[in-house]
Tab-separated table of N, CA and C and ligand atoms in Angstrom:
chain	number	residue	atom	x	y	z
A	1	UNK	N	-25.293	-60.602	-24.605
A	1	UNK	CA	-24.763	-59.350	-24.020
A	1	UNK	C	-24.389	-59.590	-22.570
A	2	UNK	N	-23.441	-58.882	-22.012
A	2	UNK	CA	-22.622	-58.683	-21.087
A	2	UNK	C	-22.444	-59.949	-20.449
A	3	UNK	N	-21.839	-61.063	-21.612
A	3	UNK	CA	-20.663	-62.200	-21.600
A	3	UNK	C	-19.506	-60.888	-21.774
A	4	UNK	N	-18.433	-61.737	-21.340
A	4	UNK	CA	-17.047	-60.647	-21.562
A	4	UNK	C	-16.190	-61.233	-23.078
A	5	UNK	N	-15.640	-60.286	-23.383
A	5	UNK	CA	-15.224	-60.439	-25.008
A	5	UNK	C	-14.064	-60.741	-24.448
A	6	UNK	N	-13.103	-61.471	-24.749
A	6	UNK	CA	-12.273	-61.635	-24.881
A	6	UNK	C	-11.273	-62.018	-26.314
A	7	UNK	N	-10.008	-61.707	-26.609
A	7	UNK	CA	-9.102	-61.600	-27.669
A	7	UNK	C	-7.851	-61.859	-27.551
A	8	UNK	N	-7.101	-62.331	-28.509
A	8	UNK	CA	-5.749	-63.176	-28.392
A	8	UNK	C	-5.026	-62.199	-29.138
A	9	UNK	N	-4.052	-61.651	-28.374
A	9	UNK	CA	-2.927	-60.858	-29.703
A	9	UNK	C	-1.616	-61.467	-29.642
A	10	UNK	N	-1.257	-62.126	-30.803
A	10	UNK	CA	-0.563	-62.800	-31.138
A	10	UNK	C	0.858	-62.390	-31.719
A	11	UNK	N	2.120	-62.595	-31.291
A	11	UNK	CA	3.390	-62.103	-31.935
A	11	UNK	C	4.800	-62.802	-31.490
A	12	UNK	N	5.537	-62.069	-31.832
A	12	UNK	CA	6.427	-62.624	-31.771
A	12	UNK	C	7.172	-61.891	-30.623
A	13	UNK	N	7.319	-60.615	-30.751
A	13	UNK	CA	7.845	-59.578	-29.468
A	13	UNK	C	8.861	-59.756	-29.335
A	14	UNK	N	9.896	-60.089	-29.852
A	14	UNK	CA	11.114	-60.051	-30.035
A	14	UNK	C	11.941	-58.508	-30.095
A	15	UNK	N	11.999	-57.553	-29.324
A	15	UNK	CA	11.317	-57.464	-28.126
A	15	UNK	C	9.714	-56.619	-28.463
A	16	UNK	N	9.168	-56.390	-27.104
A	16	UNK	CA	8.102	-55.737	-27.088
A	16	UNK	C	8.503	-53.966	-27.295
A	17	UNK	N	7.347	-53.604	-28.275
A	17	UNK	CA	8.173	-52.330	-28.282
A	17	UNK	C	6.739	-51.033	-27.635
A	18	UNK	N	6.728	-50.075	-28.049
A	18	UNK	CA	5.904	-48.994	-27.775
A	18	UNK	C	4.748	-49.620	-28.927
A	19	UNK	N	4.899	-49.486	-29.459
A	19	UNK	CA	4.226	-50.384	-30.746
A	19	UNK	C	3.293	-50.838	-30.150
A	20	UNK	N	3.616	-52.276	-30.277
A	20	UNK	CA	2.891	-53.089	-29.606
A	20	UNK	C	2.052	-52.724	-28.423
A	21	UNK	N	2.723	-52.246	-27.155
A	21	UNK	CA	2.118	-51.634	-25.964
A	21	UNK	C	0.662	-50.795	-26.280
A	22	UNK	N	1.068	-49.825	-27.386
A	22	UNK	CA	-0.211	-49.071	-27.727
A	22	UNK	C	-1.241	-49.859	-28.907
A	23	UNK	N	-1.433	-50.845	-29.138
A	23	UNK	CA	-1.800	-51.923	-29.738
A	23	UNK	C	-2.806	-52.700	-28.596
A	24	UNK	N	-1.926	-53.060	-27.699
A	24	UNK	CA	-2.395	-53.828	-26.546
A	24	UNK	C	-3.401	-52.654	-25.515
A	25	UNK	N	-3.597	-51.501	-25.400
A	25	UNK	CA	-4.240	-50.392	-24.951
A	25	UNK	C	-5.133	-50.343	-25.949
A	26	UNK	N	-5.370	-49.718	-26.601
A	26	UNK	CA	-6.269	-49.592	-27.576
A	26	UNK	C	-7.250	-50.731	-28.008
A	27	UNK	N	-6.449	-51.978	-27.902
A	27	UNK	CA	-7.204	-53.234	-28.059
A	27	UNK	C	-8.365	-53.163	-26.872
A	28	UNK	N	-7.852	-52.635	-25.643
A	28	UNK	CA	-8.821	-52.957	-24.548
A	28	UNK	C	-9.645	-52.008	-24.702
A	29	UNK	N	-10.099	-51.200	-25.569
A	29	UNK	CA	-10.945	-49.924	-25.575
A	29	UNK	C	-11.923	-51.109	-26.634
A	30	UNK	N	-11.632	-52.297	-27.106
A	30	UNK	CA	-12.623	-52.818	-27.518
A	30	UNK	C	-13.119	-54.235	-27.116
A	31	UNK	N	-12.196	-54.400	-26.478
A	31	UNK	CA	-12.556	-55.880	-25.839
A	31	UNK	C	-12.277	-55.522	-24.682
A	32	UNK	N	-13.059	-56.936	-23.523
A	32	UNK	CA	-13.258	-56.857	-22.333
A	32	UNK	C	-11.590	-57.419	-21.783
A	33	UNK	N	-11.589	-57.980	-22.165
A	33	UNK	CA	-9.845	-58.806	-21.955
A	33	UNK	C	-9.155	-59.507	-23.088
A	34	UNK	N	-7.743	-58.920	-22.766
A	34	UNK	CA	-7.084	-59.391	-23.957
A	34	UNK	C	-5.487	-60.807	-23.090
A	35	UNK	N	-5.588	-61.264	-24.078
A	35	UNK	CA	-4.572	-62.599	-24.060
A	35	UNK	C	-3.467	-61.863	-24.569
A	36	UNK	N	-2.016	-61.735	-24.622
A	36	UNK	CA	-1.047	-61.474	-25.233
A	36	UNK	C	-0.588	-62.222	-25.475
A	37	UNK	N	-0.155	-63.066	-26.766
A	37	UNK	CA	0.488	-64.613	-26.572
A	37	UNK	C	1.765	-64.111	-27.706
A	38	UNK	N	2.942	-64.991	-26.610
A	38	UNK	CA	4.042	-64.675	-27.190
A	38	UNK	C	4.243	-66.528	-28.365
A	39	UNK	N	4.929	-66.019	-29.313
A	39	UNK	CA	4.903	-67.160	-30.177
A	39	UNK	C	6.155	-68.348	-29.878
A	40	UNK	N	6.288	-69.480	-29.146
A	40	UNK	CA	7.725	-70.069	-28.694
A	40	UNK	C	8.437	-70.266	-30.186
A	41	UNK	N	8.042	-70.726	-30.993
A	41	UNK	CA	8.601	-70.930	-32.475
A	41	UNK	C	8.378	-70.428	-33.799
A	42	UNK	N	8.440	-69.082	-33.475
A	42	UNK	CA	7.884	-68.270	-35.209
A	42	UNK	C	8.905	-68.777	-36.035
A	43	UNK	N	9.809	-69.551	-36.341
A	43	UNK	CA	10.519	-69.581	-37.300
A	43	UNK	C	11.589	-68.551	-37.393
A	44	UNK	N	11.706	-67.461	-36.716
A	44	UNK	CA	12.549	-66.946	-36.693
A	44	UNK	C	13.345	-66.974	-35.640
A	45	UNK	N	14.972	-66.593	-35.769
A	45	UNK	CA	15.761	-66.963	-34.551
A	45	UNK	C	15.380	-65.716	-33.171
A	46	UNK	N	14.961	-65.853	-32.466
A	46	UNK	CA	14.516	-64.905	-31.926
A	46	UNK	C	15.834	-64.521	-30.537
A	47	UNK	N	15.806	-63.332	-30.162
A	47	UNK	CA	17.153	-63.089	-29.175
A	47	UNK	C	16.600	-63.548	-28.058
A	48	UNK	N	15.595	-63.363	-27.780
A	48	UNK	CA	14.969	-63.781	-26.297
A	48	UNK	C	14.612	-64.912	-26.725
A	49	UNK	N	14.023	-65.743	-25.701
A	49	UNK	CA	13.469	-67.207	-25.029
A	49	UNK	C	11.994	-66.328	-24.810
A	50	UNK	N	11.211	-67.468	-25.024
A	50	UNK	CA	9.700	-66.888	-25.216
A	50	UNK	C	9.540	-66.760	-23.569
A	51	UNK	N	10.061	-67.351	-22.446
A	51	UNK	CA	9.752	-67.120	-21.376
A	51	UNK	C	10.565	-65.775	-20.918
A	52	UNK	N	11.568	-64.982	-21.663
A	52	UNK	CA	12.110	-64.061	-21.703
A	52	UNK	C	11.286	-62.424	-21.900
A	53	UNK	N	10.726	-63.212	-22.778
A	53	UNK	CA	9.501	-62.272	-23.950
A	53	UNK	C	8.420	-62.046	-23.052
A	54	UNK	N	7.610	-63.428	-22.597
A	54	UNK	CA	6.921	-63.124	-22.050
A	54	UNK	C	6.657	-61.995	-20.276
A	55	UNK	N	8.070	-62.301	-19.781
A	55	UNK	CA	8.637	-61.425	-18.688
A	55	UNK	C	8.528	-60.052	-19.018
A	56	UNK	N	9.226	-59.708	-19.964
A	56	UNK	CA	9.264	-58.258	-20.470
A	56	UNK	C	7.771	-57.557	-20.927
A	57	UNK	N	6.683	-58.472	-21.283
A	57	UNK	CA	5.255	-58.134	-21.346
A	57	UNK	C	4.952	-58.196	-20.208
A	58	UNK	N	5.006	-58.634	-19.071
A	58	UNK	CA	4.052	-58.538	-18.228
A	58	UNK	C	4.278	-57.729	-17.036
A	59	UNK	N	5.679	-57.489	-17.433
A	59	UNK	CA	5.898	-56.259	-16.270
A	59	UNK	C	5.550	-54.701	-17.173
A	60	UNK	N	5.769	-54.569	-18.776
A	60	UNK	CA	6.007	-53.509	-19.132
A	60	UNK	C	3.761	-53.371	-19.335
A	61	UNK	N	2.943	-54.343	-19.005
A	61	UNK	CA	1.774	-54.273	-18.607
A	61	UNK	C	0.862	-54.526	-17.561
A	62	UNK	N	1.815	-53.939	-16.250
A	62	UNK	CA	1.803	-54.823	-14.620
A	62	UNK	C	0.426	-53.755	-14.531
A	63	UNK	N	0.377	-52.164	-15.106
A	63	UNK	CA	-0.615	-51.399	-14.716
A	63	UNK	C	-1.878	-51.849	-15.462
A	64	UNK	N	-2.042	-53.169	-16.123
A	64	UNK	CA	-3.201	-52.625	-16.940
A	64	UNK	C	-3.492	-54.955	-16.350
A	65	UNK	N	-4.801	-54.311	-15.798
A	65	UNK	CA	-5.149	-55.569	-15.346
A	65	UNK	C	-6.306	-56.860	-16.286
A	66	UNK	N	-6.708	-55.902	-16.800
A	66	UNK	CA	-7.355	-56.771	-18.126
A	66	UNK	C	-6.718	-57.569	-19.119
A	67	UNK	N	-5.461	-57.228	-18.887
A	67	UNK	CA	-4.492	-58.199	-20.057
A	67	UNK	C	-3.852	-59.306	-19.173
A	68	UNK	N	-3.253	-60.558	-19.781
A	68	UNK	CA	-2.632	-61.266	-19.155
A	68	UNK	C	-2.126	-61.718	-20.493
A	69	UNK	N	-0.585	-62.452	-19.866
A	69	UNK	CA	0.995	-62.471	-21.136
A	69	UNK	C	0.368	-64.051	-20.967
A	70	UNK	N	0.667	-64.948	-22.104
A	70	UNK	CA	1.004	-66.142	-22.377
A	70	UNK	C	2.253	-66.443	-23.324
A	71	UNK	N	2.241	-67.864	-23.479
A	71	UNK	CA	3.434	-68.291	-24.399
A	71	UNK	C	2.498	-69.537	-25.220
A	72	UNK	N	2.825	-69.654	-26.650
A	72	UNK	CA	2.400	-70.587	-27.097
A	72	UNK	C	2.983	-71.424	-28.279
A	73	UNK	N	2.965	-72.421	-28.457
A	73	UNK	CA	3.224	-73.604	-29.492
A	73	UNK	C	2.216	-73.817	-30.374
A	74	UNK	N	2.506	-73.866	-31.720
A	74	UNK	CA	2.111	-74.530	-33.030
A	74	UNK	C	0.863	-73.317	-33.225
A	75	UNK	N	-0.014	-73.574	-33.623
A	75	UNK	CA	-0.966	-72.780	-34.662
A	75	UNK	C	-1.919	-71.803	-33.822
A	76	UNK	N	-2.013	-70.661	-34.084
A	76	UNK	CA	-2.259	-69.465	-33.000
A	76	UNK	C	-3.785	-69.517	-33.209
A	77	UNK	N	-4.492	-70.036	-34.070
A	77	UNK	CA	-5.968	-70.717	-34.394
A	77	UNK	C	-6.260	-71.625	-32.677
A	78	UNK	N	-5.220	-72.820	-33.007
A	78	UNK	CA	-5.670	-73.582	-31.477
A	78	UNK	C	-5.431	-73.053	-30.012
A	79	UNK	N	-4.363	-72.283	-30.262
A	79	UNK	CA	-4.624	-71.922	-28.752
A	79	UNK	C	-5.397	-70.265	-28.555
A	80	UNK	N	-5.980	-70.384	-30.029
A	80	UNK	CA	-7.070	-68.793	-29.401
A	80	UNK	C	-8.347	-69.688	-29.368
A	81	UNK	N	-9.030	-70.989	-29.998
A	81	UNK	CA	-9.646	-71.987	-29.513
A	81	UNK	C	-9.946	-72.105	-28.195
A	82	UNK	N	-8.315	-72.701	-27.860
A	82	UNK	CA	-8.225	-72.821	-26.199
A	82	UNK	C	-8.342	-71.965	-25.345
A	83	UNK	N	-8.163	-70.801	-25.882
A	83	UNK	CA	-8.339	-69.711	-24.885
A	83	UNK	C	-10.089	-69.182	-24.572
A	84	UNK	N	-10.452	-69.785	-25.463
A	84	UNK	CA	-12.103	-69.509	-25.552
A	84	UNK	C	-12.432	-68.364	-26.309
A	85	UNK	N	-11.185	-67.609	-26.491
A	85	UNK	CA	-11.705	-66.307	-27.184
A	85	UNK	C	-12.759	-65.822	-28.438
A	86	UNK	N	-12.924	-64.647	-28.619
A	86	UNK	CA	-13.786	-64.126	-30.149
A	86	UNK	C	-13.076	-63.904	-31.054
A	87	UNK	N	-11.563	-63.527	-31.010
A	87	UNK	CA	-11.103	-62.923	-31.639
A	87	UNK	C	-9.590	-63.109	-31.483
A	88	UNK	N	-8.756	-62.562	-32.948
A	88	UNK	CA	-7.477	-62.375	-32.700
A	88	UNK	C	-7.145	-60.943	-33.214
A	89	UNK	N	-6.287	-60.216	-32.528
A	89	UNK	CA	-6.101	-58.349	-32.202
A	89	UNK	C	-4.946	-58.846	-32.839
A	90	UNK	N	-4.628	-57.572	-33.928
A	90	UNK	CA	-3.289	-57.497	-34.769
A	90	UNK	C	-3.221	-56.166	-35.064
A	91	UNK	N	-1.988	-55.714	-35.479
A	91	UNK	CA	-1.680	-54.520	-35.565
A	91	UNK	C	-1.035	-54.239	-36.932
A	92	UNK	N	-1.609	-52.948	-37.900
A	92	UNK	CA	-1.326	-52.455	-39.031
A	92	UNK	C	-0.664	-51.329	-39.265
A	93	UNK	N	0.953	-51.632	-39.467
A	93	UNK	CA	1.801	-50.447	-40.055
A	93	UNK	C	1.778	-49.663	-41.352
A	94	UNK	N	1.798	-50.423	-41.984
A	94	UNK	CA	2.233	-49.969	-43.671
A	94	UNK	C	1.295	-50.889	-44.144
A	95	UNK	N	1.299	-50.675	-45.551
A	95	UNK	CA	0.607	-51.689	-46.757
A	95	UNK	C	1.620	-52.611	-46.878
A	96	UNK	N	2.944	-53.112	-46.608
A	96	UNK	CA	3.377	-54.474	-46.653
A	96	UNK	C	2.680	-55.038	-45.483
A	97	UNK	N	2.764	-54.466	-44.415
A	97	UNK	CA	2.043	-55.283	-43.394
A	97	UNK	C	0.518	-55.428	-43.437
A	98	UNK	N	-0.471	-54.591	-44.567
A	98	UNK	CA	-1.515	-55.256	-44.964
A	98	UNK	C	-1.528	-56.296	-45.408
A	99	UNK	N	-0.149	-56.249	-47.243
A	99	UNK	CA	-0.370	-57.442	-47.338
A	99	UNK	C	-0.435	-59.117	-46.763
A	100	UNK	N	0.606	-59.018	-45.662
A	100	UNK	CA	0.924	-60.130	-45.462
A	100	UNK	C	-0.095	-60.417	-44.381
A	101	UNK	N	-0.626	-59.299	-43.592
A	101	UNK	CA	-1.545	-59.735	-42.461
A	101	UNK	C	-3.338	-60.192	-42.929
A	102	UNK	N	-3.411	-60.047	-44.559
A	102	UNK	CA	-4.873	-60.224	-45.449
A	102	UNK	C	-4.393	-61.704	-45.464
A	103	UNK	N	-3.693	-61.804	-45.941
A	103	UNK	CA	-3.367	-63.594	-46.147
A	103	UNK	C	-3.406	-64.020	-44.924
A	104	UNK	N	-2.844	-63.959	-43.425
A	104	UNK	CA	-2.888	-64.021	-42.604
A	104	UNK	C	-4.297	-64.470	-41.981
A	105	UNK	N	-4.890	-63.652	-41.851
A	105	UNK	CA	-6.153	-63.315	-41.309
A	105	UNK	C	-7.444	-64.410	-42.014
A	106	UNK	N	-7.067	-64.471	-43.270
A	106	UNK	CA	-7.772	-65.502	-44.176
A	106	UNK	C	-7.393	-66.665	-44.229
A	107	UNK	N	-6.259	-66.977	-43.748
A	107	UNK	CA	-6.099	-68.303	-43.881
A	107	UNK	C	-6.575	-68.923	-42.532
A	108	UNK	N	-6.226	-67.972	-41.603
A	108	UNK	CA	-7.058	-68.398	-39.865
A	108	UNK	C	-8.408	-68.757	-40.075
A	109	UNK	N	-9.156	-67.247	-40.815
A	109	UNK	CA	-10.792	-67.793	-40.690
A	109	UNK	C	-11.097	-69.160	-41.515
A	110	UNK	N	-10.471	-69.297	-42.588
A	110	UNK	CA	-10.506	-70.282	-43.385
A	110	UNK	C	-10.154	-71.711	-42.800
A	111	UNK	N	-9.058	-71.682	-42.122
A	111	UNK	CA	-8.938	-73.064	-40.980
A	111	UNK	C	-9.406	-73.156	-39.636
A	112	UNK	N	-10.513	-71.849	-39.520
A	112	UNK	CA	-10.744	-71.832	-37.791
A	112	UNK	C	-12.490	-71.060	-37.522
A	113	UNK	N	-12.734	-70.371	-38.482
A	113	UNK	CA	-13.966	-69.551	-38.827
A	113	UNK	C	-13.220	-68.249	-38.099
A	114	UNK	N	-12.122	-68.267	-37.317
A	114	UNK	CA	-12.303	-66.877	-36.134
A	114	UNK	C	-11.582	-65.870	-36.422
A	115	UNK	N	-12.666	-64.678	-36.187
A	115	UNK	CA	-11.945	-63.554	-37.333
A	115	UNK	C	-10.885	-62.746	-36.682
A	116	UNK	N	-10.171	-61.774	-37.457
A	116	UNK	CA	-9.441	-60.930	-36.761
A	116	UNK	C	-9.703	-59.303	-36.817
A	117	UNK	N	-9.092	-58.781	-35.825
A	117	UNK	CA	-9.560	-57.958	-35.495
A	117	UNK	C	-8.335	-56.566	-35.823
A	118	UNK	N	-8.551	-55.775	-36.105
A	118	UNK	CA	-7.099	-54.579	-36.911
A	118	UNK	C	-7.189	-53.286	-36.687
A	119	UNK	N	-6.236	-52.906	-35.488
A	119	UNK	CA	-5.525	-51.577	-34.880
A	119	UNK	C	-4.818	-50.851	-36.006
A	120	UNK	N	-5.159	-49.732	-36.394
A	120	UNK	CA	-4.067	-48.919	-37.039
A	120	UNK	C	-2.900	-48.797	-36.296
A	121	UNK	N	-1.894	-48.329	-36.808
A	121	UNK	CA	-0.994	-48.534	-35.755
A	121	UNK	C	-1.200	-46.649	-35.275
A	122	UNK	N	-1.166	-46.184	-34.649
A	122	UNK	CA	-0.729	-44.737	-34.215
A	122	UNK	C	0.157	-43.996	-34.886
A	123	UNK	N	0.346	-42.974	-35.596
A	123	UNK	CA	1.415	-42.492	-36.087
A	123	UNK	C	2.929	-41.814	-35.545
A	124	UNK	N	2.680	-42.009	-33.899
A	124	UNK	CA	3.839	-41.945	-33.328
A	124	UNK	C	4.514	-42.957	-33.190
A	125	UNK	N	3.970	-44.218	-33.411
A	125	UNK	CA	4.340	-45.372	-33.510
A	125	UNK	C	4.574	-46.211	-34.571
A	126	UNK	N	4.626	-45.652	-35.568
A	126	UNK	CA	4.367	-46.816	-37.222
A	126	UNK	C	5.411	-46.856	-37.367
A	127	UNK	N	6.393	-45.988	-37.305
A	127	UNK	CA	7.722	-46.226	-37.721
A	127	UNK	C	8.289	-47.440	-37.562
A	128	UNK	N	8.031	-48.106	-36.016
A	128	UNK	CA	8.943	-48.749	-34.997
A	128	UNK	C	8.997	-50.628	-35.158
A	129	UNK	N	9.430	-51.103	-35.566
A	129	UNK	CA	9.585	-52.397	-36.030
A	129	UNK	C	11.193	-53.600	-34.476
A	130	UNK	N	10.461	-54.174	-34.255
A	130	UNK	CA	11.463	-55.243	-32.977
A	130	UNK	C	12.676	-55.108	-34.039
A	131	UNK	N	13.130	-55.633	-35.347
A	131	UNK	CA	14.068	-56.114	-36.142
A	131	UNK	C	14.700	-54.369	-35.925
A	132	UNK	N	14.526	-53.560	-36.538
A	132	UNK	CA	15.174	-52.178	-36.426
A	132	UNK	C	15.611	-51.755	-34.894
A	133	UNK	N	14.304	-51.729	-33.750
A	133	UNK	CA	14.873	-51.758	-32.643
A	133	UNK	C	16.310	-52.572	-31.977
A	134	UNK	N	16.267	-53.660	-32.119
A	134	UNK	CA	17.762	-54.462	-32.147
A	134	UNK	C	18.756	-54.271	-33.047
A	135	UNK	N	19.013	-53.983	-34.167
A	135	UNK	CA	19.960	-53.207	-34.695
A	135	UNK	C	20.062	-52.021	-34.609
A	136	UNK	N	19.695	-51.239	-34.158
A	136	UNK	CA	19.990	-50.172	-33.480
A	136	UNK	C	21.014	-49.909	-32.773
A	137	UNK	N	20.055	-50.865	-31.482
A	137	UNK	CA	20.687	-51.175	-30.155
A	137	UNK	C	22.071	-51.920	-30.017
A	138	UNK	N	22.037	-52.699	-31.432
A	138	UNK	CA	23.421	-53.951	-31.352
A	138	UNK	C	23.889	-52.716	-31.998
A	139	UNK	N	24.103	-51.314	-32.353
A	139	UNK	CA	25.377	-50.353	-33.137
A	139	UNK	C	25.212	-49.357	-32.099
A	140	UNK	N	24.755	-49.263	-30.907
A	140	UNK	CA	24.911	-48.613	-29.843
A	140	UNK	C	24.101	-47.438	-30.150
A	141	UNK	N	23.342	-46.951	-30.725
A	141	UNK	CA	22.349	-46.122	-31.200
A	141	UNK	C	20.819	-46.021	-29.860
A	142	UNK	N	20.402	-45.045	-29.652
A	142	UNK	CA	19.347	-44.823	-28.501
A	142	UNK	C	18.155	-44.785	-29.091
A	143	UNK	N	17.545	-46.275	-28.356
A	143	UNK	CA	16.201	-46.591	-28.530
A	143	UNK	C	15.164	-46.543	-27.346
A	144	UNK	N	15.389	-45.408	-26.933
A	144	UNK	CA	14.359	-45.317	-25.732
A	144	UNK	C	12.740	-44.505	-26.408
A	145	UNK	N	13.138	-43.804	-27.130
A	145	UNK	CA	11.701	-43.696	-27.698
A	145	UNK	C	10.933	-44.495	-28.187
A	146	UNK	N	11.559	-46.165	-28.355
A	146	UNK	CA	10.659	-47.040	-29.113
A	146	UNK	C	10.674	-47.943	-28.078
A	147	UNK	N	10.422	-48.499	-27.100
A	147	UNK	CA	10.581	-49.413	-25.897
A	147	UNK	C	10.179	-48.826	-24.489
A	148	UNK	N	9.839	-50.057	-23.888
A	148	UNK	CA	9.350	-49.464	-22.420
A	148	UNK	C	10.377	-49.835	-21.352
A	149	UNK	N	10.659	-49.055	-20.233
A	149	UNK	CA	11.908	-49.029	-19.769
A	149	UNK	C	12.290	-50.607	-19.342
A	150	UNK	N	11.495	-51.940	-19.396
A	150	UNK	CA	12.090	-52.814	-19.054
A	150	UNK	C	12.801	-53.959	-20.334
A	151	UNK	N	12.346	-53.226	-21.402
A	151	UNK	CA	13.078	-53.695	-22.460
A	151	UNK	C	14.831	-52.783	-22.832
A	152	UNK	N	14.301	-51.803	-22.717
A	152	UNK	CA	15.467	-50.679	-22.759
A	152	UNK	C	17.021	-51.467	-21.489
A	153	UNK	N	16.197	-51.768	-21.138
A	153	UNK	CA	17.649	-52.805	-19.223
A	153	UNK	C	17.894	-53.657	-20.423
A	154	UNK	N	16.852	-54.650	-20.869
A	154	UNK	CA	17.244	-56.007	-21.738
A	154	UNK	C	18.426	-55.552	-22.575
A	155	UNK	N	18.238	-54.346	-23.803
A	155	UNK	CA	18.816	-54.074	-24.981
A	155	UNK	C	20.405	-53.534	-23.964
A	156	UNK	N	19.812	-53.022	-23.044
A	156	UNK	CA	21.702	-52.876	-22.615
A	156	UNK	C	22.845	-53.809	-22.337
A	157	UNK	N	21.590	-54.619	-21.525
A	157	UNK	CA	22.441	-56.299	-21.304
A	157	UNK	C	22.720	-57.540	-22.236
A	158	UNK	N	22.650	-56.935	-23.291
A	158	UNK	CA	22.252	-57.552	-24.306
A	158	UNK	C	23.502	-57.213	-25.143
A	159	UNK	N	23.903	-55.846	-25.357
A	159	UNK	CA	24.368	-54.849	-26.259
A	159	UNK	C	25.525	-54.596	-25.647
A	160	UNK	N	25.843	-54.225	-24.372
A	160	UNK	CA	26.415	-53.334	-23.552
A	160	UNK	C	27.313	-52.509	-24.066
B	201	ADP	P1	4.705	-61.173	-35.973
B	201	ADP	O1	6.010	-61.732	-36.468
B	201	ADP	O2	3.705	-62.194	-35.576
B	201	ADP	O3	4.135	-60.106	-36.876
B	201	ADP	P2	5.431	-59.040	-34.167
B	201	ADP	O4	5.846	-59.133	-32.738
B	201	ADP	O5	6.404	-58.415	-35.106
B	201	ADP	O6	5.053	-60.501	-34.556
B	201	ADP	O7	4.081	-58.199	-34.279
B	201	ADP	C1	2.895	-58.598	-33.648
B	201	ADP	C2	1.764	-57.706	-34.153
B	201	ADP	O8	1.982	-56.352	-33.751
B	201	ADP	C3	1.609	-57.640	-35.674
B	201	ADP	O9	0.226	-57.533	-35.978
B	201	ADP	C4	2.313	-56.365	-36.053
B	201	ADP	O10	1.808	-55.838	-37.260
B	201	ADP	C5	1.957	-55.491	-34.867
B	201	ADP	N1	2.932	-54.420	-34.665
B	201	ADP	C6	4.275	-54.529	-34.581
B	201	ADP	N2	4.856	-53.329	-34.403
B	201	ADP	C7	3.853	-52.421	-34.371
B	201	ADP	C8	3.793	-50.981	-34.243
B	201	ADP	N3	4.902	-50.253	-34.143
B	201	ADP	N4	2.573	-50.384	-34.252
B	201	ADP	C9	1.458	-51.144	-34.387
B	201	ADP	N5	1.446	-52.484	-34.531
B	201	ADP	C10	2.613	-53.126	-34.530
């Protein structure tokens, strides 16, 4: 007791949305400090540069001092290892995103022992998915209810 907990939340953030943000809040109502780690190579083509990604987290969480943004390579097991942490913080929309985050979660403890940890998502927020936010934005459609104003600059310069 009163070691500090610390936790890795892991994604892709392509971009960061409200979502996420209230994910990353709520996370700290249970841990002492949280890691945000942006993923450099999910396999998917991502619009931002993970050092892009990570910019847009750490200003759209400049008020909240318990968190700090990273960037990381290869298996999110080793660098929550490296990070020393207890835990990895994930966030639950729907039952597709159960399914895929049960396999998820099991295959970590299974190659790492370290468990994860699962935010409902908020219901002002479940809707809101990065992939929908950018098509939106690429058909000129207003996504300010799902983004924090320094992603909202990105999607313009992006979109214009
Ligand atoms: P990944 O491709 O690793 O799932 P994402 O950036 O899409 O990366 O999501 C990171 C985490 O945040 C996932 O656990 C996802 O379920 C969760 N998440 C994404 N959007 C929301 C949202 N609107 N509300 C709550 N959690 C969310």
């Amino acid at each position: 007791m009163g070691e500090k907990c610390l936790a890795v939340y892991p994604g892709v953030f392509d971009p960061p949305t409200l979502g996420h943000l209230d994910i990353i809040r709520r996370g700290l109502a249970v841990f002492d400090r949280l890691v945000v780690a942006v993923a450099v190579n999910p396999g998917k083509q991502p619009l931002w540069s993970a050092a892009e990604r990570q910019a847009m987290l750490r200003e759209a969480t400049a008020d909240l001092d318990r968190v700090s943004v990273d960037t990381y390579e290869g298996l999110t097991v080793d660098f929550v290892k490296a990070c020393g942490a207890r835990a990895i913080l994930r966030g639950i929309r729907t039952t597709s995103d159960y399914d895929w985050e049960s396999h998820l979660a099991g295959t970590n403890r299974a190659a790492s022992g370290i468990e994860t940890v699962f935010v409902m998502a908020d219901g002002r927020y479940a809707y809101i998915t990065s992939s929908l936010v950018k098509e939106v934005a690429r058909l000129g459609g207003d996504v300010s209810a799902m983004v924090p104003p320094v992603v909202l600059e990105a999607l313009k310069k992006r979109f214009p």
